PDB file of C-alpha atoms in Angstrom:
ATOM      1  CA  UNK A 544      21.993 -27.659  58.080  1.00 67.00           C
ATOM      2  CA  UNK A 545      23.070 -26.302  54.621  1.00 78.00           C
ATOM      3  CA  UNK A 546      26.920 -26.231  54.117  1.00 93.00           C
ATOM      4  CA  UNK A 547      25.999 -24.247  50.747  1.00 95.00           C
ATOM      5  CA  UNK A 548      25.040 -21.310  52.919  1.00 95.00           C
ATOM      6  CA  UNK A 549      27.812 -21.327  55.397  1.00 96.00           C
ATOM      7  CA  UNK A 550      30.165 -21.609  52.861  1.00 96.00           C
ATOM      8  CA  UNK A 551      28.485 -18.491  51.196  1.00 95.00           C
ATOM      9  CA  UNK A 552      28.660 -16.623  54.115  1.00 95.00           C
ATOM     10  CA  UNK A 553      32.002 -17.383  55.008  1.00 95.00           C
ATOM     11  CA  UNK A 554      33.330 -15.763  51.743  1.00 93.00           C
ATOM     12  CA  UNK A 555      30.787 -12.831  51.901  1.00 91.00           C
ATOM     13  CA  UNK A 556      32.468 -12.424  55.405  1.00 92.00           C
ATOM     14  CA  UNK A 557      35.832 -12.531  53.616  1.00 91.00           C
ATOM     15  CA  UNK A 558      36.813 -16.441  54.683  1.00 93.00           C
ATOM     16  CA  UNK A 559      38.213 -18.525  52.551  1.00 93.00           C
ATOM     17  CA  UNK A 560      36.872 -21.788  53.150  1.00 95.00           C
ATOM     18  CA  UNK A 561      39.301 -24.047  50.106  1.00 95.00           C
ATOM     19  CA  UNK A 562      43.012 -23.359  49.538  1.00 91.00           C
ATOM     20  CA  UNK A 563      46.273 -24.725  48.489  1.00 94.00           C
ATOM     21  CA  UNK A 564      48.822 -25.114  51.208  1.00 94.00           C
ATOM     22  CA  UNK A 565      52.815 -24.274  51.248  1.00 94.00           C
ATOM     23  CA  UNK A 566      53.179 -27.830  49.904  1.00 95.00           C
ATOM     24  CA  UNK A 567      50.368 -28.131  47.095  1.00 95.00           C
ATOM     25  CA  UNK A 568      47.792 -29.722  49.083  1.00 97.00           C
ATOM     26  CA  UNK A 569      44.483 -28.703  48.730  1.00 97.00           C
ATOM     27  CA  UNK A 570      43.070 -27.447  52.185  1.00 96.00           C
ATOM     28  CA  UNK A 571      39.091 -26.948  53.299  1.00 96.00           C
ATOM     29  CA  UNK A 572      37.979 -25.270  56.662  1.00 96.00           C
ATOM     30  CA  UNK A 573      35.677 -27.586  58.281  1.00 96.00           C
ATOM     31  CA  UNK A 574      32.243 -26.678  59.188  1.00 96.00           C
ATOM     32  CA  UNK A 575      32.324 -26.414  62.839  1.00 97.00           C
ATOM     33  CA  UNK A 576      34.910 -24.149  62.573  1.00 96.00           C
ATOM     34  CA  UNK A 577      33.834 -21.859  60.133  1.00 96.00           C
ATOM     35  CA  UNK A 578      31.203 -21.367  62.634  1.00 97.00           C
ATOM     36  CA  UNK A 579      33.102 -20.539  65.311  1.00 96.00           C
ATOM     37  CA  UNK A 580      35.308 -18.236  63.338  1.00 96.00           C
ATOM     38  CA  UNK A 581      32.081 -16.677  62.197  1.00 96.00           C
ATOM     39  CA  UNK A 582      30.190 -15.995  65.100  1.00 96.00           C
ATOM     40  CA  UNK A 583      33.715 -14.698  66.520  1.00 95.00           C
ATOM     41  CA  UNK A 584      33.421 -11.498  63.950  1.00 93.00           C
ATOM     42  CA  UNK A 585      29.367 -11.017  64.800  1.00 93.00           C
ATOM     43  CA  UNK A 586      27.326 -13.424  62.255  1.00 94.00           C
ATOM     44  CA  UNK A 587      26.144 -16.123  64.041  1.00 96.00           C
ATOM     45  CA  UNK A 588      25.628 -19.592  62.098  1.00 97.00           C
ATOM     46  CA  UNK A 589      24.922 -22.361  63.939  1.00 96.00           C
ATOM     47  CA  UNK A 590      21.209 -23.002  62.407  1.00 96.00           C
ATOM     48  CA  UNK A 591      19.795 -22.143  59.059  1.00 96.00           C
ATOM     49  CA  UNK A 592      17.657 -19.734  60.555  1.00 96.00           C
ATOM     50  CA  UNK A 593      21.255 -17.755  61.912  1.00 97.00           C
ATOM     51  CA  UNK A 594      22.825 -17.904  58.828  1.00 97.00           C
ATOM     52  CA  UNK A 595      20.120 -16.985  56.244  1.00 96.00           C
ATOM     53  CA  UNK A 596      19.686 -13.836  58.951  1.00 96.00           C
ATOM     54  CA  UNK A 597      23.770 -13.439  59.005  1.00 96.00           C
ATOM     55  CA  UNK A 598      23.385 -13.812  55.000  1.00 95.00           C
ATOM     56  CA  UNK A 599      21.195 -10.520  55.443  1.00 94.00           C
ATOM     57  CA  UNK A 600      22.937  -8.840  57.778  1.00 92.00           C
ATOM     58  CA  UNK A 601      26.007  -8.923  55.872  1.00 89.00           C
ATOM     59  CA  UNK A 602      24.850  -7.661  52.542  1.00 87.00           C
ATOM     60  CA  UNK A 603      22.589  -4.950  54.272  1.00 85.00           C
ATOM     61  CA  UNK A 604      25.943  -3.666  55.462  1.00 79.00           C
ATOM     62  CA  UNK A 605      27.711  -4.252  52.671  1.00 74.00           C
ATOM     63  CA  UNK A 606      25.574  -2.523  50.400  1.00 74.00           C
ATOM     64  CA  UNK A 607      25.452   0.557  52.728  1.00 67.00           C
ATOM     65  CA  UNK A 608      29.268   0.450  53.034  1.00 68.00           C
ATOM     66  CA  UNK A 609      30.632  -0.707  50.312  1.00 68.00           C
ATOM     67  CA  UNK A 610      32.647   1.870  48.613  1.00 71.00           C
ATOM     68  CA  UNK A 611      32.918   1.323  44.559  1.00 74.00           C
ATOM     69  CA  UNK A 612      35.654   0.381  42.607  1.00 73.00           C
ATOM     70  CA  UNK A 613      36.120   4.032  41.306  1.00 80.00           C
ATOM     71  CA  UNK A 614      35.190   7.054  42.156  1.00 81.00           C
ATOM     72  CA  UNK A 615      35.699  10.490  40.123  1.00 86.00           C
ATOM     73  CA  UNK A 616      35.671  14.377  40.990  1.00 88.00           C
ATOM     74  CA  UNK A 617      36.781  17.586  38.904  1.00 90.00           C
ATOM     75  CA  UNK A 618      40.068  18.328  39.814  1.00 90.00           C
ATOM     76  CA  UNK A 619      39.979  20.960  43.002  1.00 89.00           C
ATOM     77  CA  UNK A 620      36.640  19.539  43.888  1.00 89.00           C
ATOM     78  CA  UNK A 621      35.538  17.855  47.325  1.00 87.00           C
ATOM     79  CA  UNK A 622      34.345  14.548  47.241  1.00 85.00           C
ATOM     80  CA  UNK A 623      31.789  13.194  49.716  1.00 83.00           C
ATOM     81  CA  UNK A 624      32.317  10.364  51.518  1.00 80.00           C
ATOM     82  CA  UNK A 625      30.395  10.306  54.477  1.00 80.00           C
ATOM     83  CA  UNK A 626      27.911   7.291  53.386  1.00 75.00           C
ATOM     84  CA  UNK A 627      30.962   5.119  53.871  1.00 74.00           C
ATOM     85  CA  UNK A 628      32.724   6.515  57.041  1.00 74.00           C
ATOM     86  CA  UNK A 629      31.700   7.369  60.403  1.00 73.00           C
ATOM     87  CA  UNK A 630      31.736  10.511  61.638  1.00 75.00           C
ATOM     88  CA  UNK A 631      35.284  12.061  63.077  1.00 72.00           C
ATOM     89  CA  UNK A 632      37.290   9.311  61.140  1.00 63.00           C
ATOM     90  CA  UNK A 633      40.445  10.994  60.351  1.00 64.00           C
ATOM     91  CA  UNK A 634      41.201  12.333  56.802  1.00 57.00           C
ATOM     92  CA  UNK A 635      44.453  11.641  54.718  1.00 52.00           C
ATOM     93  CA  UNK A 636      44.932  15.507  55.199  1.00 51.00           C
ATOM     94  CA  UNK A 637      45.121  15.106  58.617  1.00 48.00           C
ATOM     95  CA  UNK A 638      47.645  12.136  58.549  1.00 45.00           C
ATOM     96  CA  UNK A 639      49.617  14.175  55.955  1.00 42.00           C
ATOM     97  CA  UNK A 640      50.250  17.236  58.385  1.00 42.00           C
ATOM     98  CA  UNK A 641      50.750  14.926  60.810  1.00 43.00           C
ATOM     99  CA  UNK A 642      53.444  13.612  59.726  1.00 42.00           C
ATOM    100  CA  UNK A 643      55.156  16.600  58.319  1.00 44.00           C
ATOM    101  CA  UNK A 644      55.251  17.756  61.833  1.00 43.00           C
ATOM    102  CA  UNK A 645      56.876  15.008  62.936  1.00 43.00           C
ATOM    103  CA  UNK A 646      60.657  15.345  63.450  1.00 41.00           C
ATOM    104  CA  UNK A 647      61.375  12.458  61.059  1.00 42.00           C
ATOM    105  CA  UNK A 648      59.250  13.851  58.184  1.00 41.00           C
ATOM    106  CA  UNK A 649      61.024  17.274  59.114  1.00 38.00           C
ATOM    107  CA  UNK A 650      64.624  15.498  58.855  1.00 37.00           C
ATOM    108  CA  UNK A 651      63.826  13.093  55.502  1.00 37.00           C
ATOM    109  CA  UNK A 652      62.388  16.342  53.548  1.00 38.00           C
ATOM    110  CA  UNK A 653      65.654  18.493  54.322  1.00 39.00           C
ATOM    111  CA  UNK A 654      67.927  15.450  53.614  1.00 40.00           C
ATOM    112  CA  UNK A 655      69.599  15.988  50.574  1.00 43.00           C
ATOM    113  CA  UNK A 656      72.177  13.431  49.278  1.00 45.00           C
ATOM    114  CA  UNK A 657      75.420  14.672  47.470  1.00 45.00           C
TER     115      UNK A 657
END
């Protein structure tokens, strides 16, 4: 079985699979549990044939979720977003009046220090 692949895979699933420790010792996830830990968050890997099809998976969403590292709108105009969030997830406008009708949103934006 190809360690290459599950270690690509891991990091495409956001895993890190090397890392430096509290002390400065280098540190590597082994195999078997990079599996585990895998097939835990839905991609399977514990054959070639799982991971190359987790490898697909992954990227398939990825690509169809994946929201750039900038996006840009006129000033005053809407900006779609519905190719990378489900239906009825709630807007920041909603959280904002949200919380402005909370009492301690109410209190901190009358509080007025002498």
């Amino acid at each position: 079985m190809s360690e290459a692949n599950l270690e690509i895979l891991a990091g495409r699933a956001g895993l890190a699979v090397d890392w430096i420790d509290a002390n400065g010792r280098p540190q590597r996830v082994k195999p078997d549990a990079l599996r585990a830990v895998l097939k835990g968050l839905g991609h399977p890997a514990d054959s070639d044939a799982e991971i190359d099809a987790s490898l697909r998976d992954l990227e398939q969403v990825q690509q169809d979720k994946h929201l750039p590292p900038l996006l840009t709108v006129d000033s005053g105009e809407g900006l779609d977003l519905a190719r990378y969030f489900a239906a009825r997830t709630p807007s920041a406008g909603s959280a904002s009046r949200r919380a402005k009708s909370s009492n301690y949103a109410s209190t901190a934006t009358r509080y007025c220090p002498a």
